[in-house]
Short mmCIF file of N, CA and C in Angstrom, two decimals:
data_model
loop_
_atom_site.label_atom_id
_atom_site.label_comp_id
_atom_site.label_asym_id
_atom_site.label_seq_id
_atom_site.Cartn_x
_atom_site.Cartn_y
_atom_site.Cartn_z
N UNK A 1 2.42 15.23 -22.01
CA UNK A 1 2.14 14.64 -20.71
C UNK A 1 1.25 13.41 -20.90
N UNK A 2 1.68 12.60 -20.07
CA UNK A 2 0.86 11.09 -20.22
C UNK A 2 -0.46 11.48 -19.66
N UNK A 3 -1.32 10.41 -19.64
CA UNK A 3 -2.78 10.03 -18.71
C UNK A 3 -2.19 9.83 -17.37
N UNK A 4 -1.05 8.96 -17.16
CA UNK A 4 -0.54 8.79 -15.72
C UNK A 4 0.15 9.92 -14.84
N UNK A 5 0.73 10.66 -15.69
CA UNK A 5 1.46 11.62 -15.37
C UNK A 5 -0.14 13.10 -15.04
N UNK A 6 -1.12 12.99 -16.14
CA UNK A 6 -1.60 14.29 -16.05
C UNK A 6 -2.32 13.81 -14.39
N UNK A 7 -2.72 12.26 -14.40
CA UNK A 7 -3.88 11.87 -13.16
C UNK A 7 -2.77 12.21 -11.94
N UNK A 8 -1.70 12.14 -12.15
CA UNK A 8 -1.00 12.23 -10.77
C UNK A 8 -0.53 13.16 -10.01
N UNK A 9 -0.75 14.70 -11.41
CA UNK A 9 -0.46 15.87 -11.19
C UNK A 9 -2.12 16.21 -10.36
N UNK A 10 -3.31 16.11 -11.26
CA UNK A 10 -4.21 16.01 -10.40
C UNK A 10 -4.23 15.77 -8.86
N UNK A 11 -4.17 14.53 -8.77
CA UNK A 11 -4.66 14.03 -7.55
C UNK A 11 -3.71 14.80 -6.20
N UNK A 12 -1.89 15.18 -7.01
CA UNK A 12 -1.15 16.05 -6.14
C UNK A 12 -2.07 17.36 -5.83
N UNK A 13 -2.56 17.80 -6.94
CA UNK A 13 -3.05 18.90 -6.51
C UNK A 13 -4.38 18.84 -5.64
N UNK A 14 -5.10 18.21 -5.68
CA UNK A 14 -6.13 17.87 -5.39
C UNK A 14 -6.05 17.44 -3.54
N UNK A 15 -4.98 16.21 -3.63
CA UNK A 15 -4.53 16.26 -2.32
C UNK A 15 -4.34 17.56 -1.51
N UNK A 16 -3.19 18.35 -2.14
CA UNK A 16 -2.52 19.49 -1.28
C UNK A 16 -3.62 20.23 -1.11
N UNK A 17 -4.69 20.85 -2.23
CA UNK A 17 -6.14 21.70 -1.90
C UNK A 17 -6.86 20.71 -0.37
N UNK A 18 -6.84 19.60 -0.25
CA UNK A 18 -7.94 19.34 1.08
C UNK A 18 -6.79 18.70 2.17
N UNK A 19 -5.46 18.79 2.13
CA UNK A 19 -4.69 18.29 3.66
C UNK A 19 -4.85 18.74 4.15
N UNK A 20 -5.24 17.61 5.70
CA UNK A 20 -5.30 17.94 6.63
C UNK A 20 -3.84 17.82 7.64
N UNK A 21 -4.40 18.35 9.02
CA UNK A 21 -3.17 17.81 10.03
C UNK A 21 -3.57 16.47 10.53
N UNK A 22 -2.91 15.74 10.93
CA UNK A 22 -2.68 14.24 11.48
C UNK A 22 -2.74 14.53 13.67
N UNK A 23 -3.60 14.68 13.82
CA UNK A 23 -3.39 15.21 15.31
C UNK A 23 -2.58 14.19 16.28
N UNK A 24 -2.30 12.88 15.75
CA UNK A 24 -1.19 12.03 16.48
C UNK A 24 0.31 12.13 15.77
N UNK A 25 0.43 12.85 15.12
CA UNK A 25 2.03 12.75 14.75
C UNK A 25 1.81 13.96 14.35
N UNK A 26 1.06 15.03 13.73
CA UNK A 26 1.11 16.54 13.33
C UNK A 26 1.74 16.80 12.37
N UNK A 27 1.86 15.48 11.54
CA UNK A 27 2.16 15.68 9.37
C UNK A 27 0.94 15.66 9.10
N UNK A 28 1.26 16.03 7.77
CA UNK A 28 -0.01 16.58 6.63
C UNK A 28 -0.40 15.10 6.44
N UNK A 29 -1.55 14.56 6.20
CA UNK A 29 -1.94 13.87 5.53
C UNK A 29 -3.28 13.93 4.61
N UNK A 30 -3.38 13.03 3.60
CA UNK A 30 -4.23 13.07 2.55
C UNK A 30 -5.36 13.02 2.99
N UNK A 31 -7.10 13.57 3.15
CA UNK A 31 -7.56 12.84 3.48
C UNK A 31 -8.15 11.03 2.18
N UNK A 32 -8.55 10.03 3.10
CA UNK A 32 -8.67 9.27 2.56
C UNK A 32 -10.08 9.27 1.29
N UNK A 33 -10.66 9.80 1.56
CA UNK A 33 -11.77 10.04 0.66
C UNK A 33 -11.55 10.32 -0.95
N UNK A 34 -10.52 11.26 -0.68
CA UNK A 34 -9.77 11.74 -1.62
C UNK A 34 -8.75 10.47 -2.77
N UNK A 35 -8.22 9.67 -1.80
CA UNK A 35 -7.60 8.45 -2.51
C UNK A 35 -8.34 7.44 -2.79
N UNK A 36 -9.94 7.18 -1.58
CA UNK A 36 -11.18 6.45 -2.34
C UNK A 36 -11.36 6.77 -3.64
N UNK A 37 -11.85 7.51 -3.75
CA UNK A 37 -12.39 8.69 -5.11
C UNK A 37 -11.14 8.72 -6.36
N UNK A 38 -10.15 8.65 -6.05
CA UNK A 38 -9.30 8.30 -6.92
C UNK A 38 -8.87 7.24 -7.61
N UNK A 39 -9.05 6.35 -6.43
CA UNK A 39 -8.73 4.73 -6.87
C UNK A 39 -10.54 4.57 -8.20
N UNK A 40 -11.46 4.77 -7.50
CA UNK A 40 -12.67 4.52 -8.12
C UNK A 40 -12.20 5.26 -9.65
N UNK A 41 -11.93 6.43 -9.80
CA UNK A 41 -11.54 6.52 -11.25
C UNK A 41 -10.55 5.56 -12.17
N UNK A 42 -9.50 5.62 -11.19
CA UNK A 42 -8.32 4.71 -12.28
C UNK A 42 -9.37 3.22 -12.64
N UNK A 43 -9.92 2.96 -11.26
CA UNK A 43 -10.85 1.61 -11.90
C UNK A 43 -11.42 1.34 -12.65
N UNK A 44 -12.16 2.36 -13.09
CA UNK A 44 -13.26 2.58 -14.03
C UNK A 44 -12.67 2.73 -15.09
N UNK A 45 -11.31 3.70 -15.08
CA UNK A 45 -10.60 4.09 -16.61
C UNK A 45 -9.62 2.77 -16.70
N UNK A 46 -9.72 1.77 -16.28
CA UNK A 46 -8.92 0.44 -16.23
C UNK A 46 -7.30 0.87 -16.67
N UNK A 47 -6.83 2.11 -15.29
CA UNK A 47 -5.61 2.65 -15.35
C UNK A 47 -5.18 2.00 -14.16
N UNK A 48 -3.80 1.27 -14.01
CA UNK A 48 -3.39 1.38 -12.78
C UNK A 48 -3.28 2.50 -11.92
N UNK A 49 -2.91 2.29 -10.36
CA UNK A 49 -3.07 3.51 -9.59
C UNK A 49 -1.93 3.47 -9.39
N UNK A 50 -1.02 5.17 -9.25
CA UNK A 50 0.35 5.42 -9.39
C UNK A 50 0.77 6.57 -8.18
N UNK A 51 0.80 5.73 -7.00
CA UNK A 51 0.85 6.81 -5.74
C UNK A 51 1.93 7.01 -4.87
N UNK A 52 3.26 6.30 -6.30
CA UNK A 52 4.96 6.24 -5.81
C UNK A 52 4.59 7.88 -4.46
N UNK A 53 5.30 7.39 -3.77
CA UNK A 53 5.97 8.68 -2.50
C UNK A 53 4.71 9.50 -2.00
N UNK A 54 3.61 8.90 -2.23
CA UNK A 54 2.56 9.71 -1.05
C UNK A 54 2.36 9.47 0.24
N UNK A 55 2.12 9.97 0.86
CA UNK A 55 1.68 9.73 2.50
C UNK A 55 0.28 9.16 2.59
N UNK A 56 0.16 7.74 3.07
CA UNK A 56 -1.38 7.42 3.03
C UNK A 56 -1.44 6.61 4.76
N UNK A 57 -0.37 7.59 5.12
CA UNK A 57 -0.63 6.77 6.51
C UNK A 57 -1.59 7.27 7.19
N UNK A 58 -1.98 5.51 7.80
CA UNK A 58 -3.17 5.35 8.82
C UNK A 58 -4.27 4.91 7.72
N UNK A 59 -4.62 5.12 6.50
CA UNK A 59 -5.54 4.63 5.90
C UNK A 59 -6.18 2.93 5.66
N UNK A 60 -7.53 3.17 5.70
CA UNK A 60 -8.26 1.74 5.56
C UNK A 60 -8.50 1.55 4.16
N UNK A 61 -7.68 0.29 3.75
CA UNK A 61 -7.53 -0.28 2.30
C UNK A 61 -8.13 -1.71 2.40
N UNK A 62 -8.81 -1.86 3.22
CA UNK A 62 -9.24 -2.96 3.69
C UNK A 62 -10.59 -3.96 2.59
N UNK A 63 -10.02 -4.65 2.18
CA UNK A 63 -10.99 -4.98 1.11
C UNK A 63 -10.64 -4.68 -0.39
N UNK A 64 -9.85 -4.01 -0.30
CA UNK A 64 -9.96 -2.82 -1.79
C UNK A 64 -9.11 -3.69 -2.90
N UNK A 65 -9.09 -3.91 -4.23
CA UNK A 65 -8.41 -4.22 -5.33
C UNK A 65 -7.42 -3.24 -5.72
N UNK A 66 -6.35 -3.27 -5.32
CA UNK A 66 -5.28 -2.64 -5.38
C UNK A 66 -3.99 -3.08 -6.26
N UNK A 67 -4.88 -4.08 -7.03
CA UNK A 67 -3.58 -4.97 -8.06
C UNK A 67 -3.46 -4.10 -9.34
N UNK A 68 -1.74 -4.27 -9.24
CA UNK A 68 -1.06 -3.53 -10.36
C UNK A 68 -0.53 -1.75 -10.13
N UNK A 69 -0.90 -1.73 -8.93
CA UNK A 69 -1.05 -0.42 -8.57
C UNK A 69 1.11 -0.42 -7.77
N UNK A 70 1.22 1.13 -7.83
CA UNK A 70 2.54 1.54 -7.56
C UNK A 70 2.77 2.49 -6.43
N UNK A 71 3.03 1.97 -5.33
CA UNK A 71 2.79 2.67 -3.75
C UNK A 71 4.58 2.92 -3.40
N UNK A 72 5.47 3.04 -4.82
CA UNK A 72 6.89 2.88 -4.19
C UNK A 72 7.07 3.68 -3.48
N UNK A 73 7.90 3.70 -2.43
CA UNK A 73 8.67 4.92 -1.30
C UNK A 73 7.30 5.58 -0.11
N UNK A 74 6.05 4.99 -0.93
CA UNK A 74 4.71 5.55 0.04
C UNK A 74 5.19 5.51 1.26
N UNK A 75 4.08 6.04 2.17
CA UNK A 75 4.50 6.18 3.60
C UNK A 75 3.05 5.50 4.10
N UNK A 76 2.86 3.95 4.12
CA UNK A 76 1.62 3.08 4.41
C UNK A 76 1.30 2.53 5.88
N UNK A 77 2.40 3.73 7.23
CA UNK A 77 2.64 2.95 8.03
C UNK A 77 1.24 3.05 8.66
N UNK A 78 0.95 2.35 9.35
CA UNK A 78 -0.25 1.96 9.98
C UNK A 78 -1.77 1.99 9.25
N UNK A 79 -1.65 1.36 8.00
CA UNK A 79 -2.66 1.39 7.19
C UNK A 79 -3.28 0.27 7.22
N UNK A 80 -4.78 -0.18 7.24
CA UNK A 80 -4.94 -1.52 7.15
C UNK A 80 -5.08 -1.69 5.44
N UNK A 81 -4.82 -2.88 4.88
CA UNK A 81 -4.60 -3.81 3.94
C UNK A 81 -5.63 -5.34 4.35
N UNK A 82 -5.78 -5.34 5.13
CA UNK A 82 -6.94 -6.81 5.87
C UNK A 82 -7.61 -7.49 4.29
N UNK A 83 -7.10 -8.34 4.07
CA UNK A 83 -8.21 -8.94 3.22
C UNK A 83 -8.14 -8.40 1.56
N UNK A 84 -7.11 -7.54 1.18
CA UNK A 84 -7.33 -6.48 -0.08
C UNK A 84 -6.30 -7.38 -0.25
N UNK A 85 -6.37 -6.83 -2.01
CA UNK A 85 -5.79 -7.76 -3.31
C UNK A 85 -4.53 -6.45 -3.58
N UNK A 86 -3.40 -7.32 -3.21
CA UNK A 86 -2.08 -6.56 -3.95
C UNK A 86 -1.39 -7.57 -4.82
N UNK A 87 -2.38 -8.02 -5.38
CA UNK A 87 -1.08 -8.90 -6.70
C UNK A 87 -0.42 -7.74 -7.15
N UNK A 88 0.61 -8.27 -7.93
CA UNK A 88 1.74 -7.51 -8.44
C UNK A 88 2.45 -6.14 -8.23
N UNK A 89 1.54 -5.66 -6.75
CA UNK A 89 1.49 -4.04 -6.29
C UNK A 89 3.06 -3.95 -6.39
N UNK A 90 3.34 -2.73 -6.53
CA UNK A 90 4.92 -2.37 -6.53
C UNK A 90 5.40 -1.52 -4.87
N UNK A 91 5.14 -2.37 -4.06
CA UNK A 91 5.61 -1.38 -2.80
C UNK A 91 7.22 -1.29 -2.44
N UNK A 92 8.04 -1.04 -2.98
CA UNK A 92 9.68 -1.40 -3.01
C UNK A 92 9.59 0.19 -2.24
N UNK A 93 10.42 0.03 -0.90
CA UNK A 93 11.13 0.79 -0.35
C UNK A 93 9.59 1.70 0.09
N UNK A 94 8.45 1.06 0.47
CA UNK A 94 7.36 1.80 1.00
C UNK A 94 7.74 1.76 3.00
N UNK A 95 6.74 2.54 3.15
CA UNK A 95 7.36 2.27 5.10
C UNK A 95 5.63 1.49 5.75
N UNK A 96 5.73 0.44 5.50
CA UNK A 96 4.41 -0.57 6.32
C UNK A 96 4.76 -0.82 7.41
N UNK A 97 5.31 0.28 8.69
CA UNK A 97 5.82 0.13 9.71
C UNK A 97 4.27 -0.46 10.58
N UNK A 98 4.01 -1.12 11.07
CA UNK A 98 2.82 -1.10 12.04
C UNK A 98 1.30 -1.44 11.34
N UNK A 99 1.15 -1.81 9.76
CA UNK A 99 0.22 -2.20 8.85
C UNK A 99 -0.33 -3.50 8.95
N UNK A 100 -1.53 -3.89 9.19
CA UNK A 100 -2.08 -4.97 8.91
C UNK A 100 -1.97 -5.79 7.58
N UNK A 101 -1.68 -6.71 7.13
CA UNK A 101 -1.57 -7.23 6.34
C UNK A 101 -2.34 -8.66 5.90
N UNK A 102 -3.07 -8.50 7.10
CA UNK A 102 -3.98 -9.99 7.36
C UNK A 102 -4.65 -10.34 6.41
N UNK A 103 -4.21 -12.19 5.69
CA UNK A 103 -5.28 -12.44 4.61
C UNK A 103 -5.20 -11.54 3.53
N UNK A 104 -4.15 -10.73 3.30
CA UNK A 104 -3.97 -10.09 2.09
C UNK A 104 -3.34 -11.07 0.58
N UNK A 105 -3.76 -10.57 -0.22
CA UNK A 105 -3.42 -11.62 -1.99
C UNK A 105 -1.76 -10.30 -2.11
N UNK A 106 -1.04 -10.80 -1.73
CA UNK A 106 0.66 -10.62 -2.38
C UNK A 106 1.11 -10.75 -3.13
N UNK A 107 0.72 -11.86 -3.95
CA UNK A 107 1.52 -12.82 -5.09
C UNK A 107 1.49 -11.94 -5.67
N UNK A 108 3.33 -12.13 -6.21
CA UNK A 108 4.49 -11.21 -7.23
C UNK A 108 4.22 -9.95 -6.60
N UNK A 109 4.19 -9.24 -5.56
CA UNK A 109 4.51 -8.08 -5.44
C UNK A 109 5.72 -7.89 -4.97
N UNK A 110 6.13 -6.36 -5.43
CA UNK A 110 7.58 -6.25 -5.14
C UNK A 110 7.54 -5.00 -3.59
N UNK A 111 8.18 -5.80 -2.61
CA UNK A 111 8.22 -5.61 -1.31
C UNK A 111 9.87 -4.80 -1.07
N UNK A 112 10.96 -5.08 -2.00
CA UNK A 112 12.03 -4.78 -1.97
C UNK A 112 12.34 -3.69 -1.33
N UNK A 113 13.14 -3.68 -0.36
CA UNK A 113 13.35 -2.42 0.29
C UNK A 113 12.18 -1.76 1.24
N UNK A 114 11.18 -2.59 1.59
CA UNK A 114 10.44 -1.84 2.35
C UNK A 114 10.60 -2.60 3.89
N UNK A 115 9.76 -1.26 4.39
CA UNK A 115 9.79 -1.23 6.12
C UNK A 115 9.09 -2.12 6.60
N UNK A 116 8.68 -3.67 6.91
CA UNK A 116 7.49 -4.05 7.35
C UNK A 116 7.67 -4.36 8.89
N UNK A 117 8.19 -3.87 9.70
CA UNK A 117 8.50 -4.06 11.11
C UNK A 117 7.42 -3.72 11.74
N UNK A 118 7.20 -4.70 12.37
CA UNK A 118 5.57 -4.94 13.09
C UNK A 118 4.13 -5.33 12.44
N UNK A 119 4.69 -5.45 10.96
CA UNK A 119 3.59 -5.86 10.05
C UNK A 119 2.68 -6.95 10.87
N UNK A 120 1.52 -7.27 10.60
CA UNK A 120 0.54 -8.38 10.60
C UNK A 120 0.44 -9.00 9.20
N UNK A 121 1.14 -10.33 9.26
CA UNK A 121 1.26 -10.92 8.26
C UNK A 121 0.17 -11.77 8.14
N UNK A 122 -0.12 -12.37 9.21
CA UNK A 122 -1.51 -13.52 9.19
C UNK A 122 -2.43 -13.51 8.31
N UNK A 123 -2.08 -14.98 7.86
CA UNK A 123 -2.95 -15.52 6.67
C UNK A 123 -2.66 -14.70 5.37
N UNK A 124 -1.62 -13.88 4.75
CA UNK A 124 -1.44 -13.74 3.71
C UNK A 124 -0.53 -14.28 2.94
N UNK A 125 -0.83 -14.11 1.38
CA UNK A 125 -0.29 -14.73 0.30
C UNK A 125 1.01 -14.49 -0.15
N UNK A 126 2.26 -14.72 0.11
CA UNK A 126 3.12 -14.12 -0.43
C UNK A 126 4.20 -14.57 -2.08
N UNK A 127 2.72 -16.07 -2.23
CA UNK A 127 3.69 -16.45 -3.48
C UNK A 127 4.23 -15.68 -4.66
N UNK A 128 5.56 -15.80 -4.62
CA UNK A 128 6.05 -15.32 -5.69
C UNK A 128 6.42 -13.79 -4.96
N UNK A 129 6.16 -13.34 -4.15
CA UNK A 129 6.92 -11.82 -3.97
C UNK A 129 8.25 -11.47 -3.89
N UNK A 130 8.59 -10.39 -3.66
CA UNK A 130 10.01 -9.97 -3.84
C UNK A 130 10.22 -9.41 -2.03
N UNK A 131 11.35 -9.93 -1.40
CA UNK A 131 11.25 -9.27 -0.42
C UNK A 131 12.97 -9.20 -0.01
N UNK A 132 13.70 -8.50 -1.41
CA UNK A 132 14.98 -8.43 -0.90
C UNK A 132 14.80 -6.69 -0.22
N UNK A 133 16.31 -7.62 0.79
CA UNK A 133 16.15 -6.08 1.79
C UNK A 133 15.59 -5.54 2.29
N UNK A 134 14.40 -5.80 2.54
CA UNK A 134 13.72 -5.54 3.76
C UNK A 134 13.85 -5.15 5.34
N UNK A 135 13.28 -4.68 5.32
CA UNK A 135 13.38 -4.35 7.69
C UNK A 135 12.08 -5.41 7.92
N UNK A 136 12.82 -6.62 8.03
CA UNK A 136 11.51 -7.89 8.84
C UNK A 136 11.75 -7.93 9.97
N UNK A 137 11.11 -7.02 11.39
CA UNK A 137 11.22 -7.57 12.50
C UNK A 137 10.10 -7.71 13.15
N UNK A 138 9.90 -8.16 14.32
CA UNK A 138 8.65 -7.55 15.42
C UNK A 138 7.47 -8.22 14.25
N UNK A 139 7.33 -9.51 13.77
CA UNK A 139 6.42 -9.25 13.21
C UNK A 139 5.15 -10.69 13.75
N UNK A 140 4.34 -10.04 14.47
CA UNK A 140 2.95 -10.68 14.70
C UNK A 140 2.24 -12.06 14.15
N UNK A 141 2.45 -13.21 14.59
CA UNK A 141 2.17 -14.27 14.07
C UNK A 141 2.91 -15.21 12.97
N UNK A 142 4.46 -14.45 12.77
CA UNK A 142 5.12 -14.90 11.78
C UNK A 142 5.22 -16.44 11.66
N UNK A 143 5.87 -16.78 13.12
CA UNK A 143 6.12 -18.43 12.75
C UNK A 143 5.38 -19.45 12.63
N UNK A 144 3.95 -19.27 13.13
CA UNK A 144 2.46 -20.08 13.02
C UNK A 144 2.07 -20.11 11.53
N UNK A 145 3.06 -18.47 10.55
CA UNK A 145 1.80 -18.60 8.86
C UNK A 145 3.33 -18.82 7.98
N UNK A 146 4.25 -19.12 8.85
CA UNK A 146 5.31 -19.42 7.60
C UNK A 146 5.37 -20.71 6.37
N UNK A 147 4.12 -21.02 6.59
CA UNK A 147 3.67 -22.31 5.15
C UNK A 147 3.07 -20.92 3.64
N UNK A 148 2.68 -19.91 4.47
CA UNK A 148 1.92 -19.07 3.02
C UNK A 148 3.62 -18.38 2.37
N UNK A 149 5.08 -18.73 2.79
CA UNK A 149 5.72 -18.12 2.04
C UNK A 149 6.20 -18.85 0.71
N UNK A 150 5.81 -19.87 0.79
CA UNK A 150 6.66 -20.56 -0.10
C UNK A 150 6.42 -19.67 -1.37
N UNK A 151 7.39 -19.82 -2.59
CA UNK A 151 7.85 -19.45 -3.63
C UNK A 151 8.19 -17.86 -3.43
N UNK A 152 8.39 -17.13 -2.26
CA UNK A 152 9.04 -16.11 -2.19
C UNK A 152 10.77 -16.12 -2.55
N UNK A 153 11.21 -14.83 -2.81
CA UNK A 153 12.37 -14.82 -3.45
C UNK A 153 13.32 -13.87 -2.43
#
């Protein structure tokens, strides 16, 4: 078993020991403390963070260094991102249904296949990202920040 593989069996378990209920939609979710506390390790062990297909909806990522990290298939809808660093993040086929995205660092992340309908794009970076196939609708300030897309693909 890898370091990535043993941290991820962890943090599954670790998650499922403290879920809670979500009292506006009534799914399980992580609490966030739990993915604070997690991210702070991989940081420290200068491991990327590997949280393909978790539920981190509604969470505040706001600020946070989140580059290099792997959120594929996550469920990020209504999470803020405001201001946090996703260079090269791998969110392909994540659901950012309703997520702030304001002033976020993008460049080269792979967006492919994800949900961003209703995103808040304002003022973020998207040079160089990947955004085939996507769900782009409903989205908040789009045509006022369409100068930050250039070199998207």
């Amino acid at each position: 078993e890898t370091l990535d593989q043993e941290a991820r069996r962890l943090f599954s378990r670790l998650a499922s020991a403290t879920r809670g209920c979500d009292s506006r939609s009534g799914e399980q979710t992580i609490p966030f403390r739990i993915v604070q506390a997690f991210l702070a390790a991989c940081q420290q062990s200068q491991r990327a963070l590997i949280l393909d297909g978790v539920d981190l909806q509604g969470g505040d990522f706001s600020g946070l260094n989140l580059q290099g990290a792997s959120l594929e298939g996550a469920n990020l809808a209504i999470c803020n991102f405001s201001r946090a660093v996703l260079q090269g993040v791998n969110l392909a086929g994540a659901n950012l249904q309703g997520a702030s995205l304001k002033d976020t660092k993008l460049q080269n992340a792979n967006l492919c296949g994800s949900n961003l309908y209703d995103v808040s794009l304002q003022g973020a970076d998207l040079t160089g990202a990947r955004l085939e196939d996507i769900t782009l609708s409903n989205l908040p300030h789009f045509a006022a920040h369409t100068d930050n897309f250039t070199g998207v693909q």
